[in-house]
Coordinates of C-alpha atoms and ligand atoms in Angstrom, one line a residue:
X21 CA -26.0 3.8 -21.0
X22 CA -25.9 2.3 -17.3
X23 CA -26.0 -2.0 -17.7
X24 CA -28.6 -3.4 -16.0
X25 CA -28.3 -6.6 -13.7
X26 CA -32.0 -8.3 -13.4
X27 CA -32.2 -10.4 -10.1
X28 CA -33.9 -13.6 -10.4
X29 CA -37.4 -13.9 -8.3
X30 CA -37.0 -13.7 -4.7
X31 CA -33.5 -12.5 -4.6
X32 CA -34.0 -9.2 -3.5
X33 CA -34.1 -10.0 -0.1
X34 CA -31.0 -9.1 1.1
X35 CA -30.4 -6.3 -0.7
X36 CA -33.8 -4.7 0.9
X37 CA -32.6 -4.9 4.5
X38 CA -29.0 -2.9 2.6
X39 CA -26.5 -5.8 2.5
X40 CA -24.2 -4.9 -0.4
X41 CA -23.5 -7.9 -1.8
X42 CA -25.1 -9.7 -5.4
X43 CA -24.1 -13.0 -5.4
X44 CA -23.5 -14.1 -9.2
X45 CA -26.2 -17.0 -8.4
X46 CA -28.8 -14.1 -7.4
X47 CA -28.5 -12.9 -11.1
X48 CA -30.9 -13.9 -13.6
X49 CA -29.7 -11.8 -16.4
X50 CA -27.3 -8.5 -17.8
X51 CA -28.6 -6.0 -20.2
X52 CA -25.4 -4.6 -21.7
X53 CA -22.3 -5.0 -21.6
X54 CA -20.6 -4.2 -18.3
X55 CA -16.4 -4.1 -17.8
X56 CA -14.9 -4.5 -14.9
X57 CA -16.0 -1.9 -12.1
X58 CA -18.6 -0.6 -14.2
X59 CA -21.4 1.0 -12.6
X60 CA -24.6 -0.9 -13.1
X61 CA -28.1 -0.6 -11.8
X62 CA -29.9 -3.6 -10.3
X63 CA -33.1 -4.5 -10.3
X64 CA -35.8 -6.9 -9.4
X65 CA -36.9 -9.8 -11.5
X66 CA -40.4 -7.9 -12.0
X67 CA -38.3 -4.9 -12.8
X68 CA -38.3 -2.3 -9.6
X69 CA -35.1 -0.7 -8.7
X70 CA -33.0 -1.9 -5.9
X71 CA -29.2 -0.5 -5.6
X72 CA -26.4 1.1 -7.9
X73 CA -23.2 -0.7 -7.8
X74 CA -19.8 -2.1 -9.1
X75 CA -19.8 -4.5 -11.9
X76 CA -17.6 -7.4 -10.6
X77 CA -17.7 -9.8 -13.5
X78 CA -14.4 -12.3 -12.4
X79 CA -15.7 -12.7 -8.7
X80 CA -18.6 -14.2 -6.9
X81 CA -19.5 -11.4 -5.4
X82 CA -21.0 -9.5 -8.8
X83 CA -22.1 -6.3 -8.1
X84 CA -21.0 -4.1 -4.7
X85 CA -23.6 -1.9 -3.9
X86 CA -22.3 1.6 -3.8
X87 CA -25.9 3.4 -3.1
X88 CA -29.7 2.3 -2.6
X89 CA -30.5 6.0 -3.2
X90 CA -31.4 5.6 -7.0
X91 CA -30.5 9.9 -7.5
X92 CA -27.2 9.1 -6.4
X93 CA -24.7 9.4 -9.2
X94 CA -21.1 7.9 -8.7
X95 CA -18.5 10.5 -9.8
X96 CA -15.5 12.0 -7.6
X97 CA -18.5 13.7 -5.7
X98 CA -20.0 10.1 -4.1
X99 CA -16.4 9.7 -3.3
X100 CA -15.0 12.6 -1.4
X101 CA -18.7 12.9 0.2
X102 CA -18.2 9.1 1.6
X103 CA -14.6 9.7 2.4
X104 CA -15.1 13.3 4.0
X105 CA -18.4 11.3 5.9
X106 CA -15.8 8.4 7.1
X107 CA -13.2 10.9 8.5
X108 CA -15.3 13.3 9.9
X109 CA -16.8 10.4 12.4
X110 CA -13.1 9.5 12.9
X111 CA -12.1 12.6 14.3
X112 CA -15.1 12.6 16.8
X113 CA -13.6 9.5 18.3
X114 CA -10.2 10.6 19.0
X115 CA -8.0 13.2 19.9
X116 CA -5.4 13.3 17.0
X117 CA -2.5 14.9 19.5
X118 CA -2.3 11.3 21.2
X119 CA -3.9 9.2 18.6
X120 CA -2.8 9.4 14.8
X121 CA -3.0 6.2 13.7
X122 CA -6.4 5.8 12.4
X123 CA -8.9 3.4 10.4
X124 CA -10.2 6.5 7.8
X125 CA -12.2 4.2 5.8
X126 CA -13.0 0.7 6.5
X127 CA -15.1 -0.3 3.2
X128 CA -18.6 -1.8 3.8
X129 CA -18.6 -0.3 6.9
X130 CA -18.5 2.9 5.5
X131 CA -20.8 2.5 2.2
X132 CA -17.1 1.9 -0.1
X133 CA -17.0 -1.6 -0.4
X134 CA -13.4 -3.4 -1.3
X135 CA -11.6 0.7 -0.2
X136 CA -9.4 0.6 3.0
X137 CA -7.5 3.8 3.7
X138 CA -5.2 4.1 6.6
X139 CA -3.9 7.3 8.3
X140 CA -0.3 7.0 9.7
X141 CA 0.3 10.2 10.9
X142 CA 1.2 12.2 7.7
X143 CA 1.0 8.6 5.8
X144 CA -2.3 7.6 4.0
X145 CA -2.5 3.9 3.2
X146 CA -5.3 2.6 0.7
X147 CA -6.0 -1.0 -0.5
X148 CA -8.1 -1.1 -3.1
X149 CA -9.8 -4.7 -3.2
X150 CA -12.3 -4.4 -5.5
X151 CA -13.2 -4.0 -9.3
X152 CA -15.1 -0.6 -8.1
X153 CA -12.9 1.0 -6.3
X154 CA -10.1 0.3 -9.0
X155 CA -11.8 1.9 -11.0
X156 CA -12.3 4.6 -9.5
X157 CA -9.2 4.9 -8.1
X158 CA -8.2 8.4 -9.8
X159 CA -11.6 9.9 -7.7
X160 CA -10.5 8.2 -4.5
X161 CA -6.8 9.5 -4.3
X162 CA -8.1 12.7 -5.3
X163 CA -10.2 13.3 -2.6
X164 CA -7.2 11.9 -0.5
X165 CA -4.9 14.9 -1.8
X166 CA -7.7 17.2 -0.7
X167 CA -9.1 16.3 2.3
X168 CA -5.4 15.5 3.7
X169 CA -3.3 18.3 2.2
X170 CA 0.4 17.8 1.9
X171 CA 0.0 13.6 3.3
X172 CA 1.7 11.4 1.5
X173 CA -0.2 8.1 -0.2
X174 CA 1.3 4.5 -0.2
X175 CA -0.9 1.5 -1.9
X176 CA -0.8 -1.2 -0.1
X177 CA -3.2 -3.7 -2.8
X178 CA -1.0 -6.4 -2.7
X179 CA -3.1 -9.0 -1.4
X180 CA -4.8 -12.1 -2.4
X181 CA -8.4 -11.2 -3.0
X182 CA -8.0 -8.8 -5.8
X183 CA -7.4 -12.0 -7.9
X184 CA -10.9 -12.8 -6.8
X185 CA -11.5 -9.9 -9.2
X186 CA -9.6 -10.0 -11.5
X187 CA -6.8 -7.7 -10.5
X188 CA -3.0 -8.0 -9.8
X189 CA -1.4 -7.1 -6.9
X190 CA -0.1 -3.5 -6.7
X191 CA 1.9 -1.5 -4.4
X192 CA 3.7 1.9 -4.5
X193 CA 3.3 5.8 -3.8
X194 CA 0.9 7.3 -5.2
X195 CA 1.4 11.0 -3.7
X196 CA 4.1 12.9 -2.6
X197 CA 6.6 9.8 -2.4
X198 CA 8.7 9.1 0.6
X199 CA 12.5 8.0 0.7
X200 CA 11.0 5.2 2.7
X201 CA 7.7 3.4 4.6
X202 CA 9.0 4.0 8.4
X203 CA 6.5 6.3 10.1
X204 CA 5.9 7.4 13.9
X205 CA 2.5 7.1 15.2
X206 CA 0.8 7.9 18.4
X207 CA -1.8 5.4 20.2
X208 CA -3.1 6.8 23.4
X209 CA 0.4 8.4 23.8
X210 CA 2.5 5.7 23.4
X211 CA 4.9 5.9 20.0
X212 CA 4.9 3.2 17.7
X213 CA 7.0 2.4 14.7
X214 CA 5.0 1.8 11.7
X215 CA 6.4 0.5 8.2
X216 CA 4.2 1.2 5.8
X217 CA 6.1 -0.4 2.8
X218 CA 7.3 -4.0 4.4
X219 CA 4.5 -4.1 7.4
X220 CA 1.7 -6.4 7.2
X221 CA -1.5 -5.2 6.1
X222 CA -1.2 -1.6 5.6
X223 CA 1.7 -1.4 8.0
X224 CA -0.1 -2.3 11.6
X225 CA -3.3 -3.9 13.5
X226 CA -4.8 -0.7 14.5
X227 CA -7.9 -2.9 15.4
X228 CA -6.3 -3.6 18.4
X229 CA -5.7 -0.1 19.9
X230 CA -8.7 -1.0 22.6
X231 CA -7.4 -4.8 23.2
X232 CA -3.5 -3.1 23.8
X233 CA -5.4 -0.2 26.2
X234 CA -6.8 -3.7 28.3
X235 CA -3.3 -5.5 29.0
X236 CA -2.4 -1.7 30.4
X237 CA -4.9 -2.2 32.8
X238 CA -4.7 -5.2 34.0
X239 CA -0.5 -5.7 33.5
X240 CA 0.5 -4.6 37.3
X241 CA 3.1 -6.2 38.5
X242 CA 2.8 -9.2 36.3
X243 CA 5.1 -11.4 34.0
X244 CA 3.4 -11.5 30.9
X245 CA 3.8 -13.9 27.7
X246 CA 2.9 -11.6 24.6
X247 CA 2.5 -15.0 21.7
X248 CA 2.5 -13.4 18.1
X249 CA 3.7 -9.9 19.3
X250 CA 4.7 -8.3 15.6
X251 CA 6.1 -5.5 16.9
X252 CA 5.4 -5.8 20.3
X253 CA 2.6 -2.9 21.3
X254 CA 0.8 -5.4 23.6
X255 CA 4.2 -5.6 25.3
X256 CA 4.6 -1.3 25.5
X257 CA 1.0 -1.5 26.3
X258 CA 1.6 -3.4 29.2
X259 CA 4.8 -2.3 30.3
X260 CA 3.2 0.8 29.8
X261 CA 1.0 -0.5 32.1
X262 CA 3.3 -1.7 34.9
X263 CA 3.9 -5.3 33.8
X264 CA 7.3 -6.6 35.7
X265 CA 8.2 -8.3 32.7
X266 CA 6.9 -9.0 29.3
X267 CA 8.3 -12.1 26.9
X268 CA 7.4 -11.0 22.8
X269 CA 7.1 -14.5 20.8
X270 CA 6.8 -14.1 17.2
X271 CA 8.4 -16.0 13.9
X272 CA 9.6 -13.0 12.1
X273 CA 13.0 -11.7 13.4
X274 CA 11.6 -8.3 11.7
X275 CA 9.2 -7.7 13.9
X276 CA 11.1 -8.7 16.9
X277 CA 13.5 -5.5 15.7
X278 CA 11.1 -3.3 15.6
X279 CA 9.3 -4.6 18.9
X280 CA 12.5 -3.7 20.8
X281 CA 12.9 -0.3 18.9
X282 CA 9.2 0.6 19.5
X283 CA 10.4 -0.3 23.3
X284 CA 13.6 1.9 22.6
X285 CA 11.2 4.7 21.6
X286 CA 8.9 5.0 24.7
X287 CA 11.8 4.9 27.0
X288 CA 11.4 1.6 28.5
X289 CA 14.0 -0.4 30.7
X290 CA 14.5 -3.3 28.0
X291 CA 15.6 -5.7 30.7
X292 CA 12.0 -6.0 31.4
X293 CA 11.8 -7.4 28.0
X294 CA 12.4 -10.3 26.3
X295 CA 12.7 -11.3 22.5
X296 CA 11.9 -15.2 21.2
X297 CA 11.9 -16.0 17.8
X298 CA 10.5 -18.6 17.9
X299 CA 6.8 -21.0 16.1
X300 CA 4.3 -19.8 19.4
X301 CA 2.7 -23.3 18.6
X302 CA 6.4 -25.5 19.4
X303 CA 7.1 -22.8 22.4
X304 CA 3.9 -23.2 24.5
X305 CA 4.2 -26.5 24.4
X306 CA 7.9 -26.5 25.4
X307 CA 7.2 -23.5 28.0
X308 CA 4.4 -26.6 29.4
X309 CA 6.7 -29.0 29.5
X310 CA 9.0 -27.0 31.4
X311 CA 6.4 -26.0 33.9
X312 CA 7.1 -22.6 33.1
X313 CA 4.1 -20.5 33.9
X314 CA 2.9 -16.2 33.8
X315 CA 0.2 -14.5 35.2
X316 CA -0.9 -13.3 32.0
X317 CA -0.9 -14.9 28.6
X318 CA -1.3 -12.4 25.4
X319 CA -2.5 -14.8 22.4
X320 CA -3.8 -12.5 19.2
X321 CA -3.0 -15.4 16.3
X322 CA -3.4 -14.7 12.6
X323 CA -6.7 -15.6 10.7
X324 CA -7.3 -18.9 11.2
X325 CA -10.3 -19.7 9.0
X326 CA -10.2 -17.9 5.5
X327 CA -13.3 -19.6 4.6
X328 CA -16.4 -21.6 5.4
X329 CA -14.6 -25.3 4.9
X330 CA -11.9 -24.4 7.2
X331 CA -13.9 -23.4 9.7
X332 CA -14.3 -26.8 11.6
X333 CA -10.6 -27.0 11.4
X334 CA -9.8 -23.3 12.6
X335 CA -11.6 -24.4 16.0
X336 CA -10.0 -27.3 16.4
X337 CA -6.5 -25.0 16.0
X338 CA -7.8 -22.4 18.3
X339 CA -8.7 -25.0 20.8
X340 CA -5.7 -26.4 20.9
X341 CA -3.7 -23.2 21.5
X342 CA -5.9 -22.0 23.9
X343 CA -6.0 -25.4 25.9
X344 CA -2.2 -24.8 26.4
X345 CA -2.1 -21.1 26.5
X346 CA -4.4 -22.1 29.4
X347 CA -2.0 -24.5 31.3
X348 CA 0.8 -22.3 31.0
X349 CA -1.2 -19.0 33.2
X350 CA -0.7 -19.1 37.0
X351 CA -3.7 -20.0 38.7
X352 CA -5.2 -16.8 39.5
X353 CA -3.7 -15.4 36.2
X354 CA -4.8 -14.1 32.8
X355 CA -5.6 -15.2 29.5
X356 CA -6.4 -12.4 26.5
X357 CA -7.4 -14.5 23.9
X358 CA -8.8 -13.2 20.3
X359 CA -10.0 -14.4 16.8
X360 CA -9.8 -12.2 14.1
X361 CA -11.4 -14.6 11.6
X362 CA -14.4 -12.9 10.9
X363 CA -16.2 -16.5 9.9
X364 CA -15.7 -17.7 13.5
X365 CA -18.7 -16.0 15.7
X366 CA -18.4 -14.7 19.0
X367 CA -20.6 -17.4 20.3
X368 CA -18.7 -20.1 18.7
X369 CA -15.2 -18.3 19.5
X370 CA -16.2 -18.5 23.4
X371 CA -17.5 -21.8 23.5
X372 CA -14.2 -23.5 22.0
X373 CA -12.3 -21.3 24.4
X374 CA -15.1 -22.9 27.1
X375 CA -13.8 -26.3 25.3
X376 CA -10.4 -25.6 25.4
X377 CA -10.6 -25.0 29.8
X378 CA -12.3 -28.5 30.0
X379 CA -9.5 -30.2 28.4
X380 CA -7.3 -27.8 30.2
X381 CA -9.0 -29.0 33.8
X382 CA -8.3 -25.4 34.5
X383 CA -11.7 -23.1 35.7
X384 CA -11.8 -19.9 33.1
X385 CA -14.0 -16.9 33.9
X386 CA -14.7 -14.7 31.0
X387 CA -14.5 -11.2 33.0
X388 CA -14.3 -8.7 30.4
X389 CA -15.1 -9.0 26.4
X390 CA -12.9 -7.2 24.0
X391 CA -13.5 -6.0 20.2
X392 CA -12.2 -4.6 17.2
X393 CA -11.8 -0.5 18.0
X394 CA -14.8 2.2 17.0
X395 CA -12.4 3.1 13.9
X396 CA -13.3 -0.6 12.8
X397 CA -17.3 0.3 13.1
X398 CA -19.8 -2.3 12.1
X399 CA -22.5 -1.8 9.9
X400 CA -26.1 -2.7 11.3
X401 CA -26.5 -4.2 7.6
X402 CA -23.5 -5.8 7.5
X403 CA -22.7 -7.9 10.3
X404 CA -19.4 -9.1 8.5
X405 CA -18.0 -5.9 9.3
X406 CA -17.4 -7.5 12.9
X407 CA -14.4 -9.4 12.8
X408 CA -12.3 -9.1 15.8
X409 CA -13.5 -11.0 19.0
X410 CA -11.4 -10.9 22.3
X411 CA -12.1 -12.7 25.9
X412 CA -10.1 -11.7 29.0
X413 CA -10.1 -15.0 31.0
X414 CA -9.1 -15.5 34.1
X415 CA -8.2 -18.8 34.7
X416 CA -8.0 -21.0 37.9
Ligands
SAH521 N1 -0.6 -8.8 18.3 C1 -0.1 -8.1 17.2 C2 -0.6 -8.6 15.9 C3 -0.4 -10.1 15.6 S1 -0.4 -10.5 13.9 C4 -0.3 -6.6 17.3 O1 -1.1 -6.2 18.2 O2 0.2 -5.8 16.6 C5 0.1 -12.1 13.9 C6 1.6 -12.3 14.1 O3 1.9 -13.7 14.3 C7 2.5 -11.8 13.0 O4 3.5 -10.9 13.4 C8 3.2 -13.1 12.5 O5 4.6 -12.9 12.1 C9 3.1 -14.0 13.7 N2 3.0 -15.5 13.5 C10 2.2 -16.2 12.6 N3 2.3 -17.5 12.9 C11 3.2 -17.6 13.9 C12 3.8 -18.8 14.6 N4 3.4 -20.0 14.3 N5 4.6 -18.5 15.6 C13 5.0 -17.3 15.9 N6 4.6 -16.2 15.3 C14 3.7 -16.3 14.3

């Protein structure tokens, strides 16, 4: 028999406008005995039907909605339907013979909460973040195997919220194993080097395809400072692009290989390029200091907030960096500036950069806003789904 998880009065709200979130708190009451990723029904305090979900008893987040369509069953059928749904959009957007690194599923956003899956050319990636999907997980790689015969699978669930449910990092093939994680992918042409086994993430920040795209376009003839370049796309991108010459700064002497191979690989004059391993924080303010200045200034940081009580002090850090990143672009010059802490809002992300030009004394017009790409998709009920924010400034 399916558990069922009674709602107490007045919690149903969110849930009727299709967010897929319970909140523990929002729970009045289980009948039965859920485990971990169980599927469970929920249901008003008075009784009426609401949403099917994932039983989540170790996180906040207690029950994932998986449908609102109560004769919906969840077998392998919900699951290759969804995925077959997600990739089907996915190749409307793109034309795989230039682009093949793709978003397949990007969970909430595509009705499979906690399930990420990745496609690296032949390479499928999946995290699976959630009690549901982990439980599931035997239905998830099957549809995998058929909807994307002969790919390989690499799990990629080793990161920290699965211990918000309950579950232990994992990582390993799970189909058609590969000597090792180094795959070639195409973005709009350009070849990049993807690990999928020591990469972050799944292997690459494929939300940035349309941000990498921009610095093409506006790279002409410019010296460009590309601050926490991982592999150094943004630098291909721009070189790509025309830049005269591009500086990758980032802390891991990793990356900085593989941002000179993917260089290597797209036939590009390296002595346009420069490598600097080096804390982008320390450098900036050394580059100032110096009164060393480009006409464009690349600055795509990691997450800064990771929740709501570091929020306050995420702004401060990306006013800060954004108040030097300022002082160091010729006047006339560029500033691409993003947040990818989804907490931070677009509004509040532009004012502090608005903050951070006022301390600066430097004039900054926002002349073109820049987002995660249409693999990344938000959700009209979930507005979480929108994480990535990114203003091209140009700065006087
Ligand atoms: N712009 C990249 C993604 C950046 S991810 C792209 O489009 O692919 C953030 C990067 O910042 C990581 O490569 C990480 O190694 C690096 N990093 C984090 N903190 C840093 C610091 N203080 N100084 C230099 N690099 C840092």
């Amino acid at each position: 028999m399916t558990a069922t998880v009674i709602l107490q009065a007045d919690r149903e709200k969110s849930l009727k406008r299709r967010h897929p979130w319970v909140f523990s708190k929002a729970v009045k009451q289980v009948k039965g005995t859920p485990n971990s990723g169980d599927t469970v029904d929920v249901v008003t305090a008075d009784g009426n039907w609401l949403g099917r979900g994932a039983y989540s008893p170790d996180s906040q987040i207690r029950v994932r909605i998986w449908t609102f369509d109560q004769a919906e069953v969840i077998d392998s059928e919900f699951f290759s339907s969804r995925i077959g749904q997600a990739w089907q959009l996915r190749q409307q957007l793109f034309d795989l013979s230039q682009t093949n690194g793709i978003r397949v599923v990007a969970a909430e956003s595509d009705g499979l909460p906690g399930l990420t899956i990745d496609l690296y050319a032949d390479v499928l990636v999946c995290q699976l973040l959630s009690a549901g999907v982990e439980r599931h997980r035997k239905h998830i790689v099957a549809a995998l195997v058929q909807l994307f015969p002969g790919y390989s699978i690499y799990e990629r669930s080793d990161v920290d919220v699965r211990k918000k449910e309950g579950l232990q990092a994992v990582t390993g093939w799970l189909h058609l194993p590969r000597e090792h994680g180094e795959v070639t992918i195409l973005e709009n042409g350009m070849k990049i080097l993807v690990d999928v086994v020591n990469g972050h993430k799944t292997g690459f920040y494929l939300d940035q395809r349309d941000s990498r795209s921009a610095a093409a376009r506006y790279a002409k003839g410019k010296t460009v400072l590309n601050c926490f370049s991982y592999t150094g796309t943004f630098a291909v991108s721009a070189l790509r692009g025309g830049a005269e010459h591009v500086t990758n700064v980032d802390m891991s002497e990793l990356a900085l290989e593989t941002a000179k191979r993917n260089a290597q690989a797209n036939d590009l004059d390296l002595s346009k390029l420069d490598f600097s391993k080096a804390d982008v924080f320390k450098l900036l303010r050394s580059y100032k200091e110096q009164g060393k200045q480009f006409d464009m200034v690349i600055l795509d940081p990691p997450k800064f907030a990771e929740n709501k009580a570091q929020l306050m002090s995420a702004c401060r850090g990306y006013k800060d960096i954004n108040r030097v990143a300022m002082q160091i672009v010729k006047p006339g010059g560029l500033l691409l500036t993003f947040s990818c802490s989804g907490l931070m809002e677009e509004a509040l992300f532009q004012k502090v950069v608005a903050d951070a030009a006022l301390d600066a004394n430097r004039d900054c017009l926002f002349i073109e806003r820049l987002s995660q790409a249409s693999d990344h998709p938000i959700a009209s009920f979930y507005p979480e789904g929108h994480y990535l924010k990114g203003l091209v400034c140009l700065i006087r």
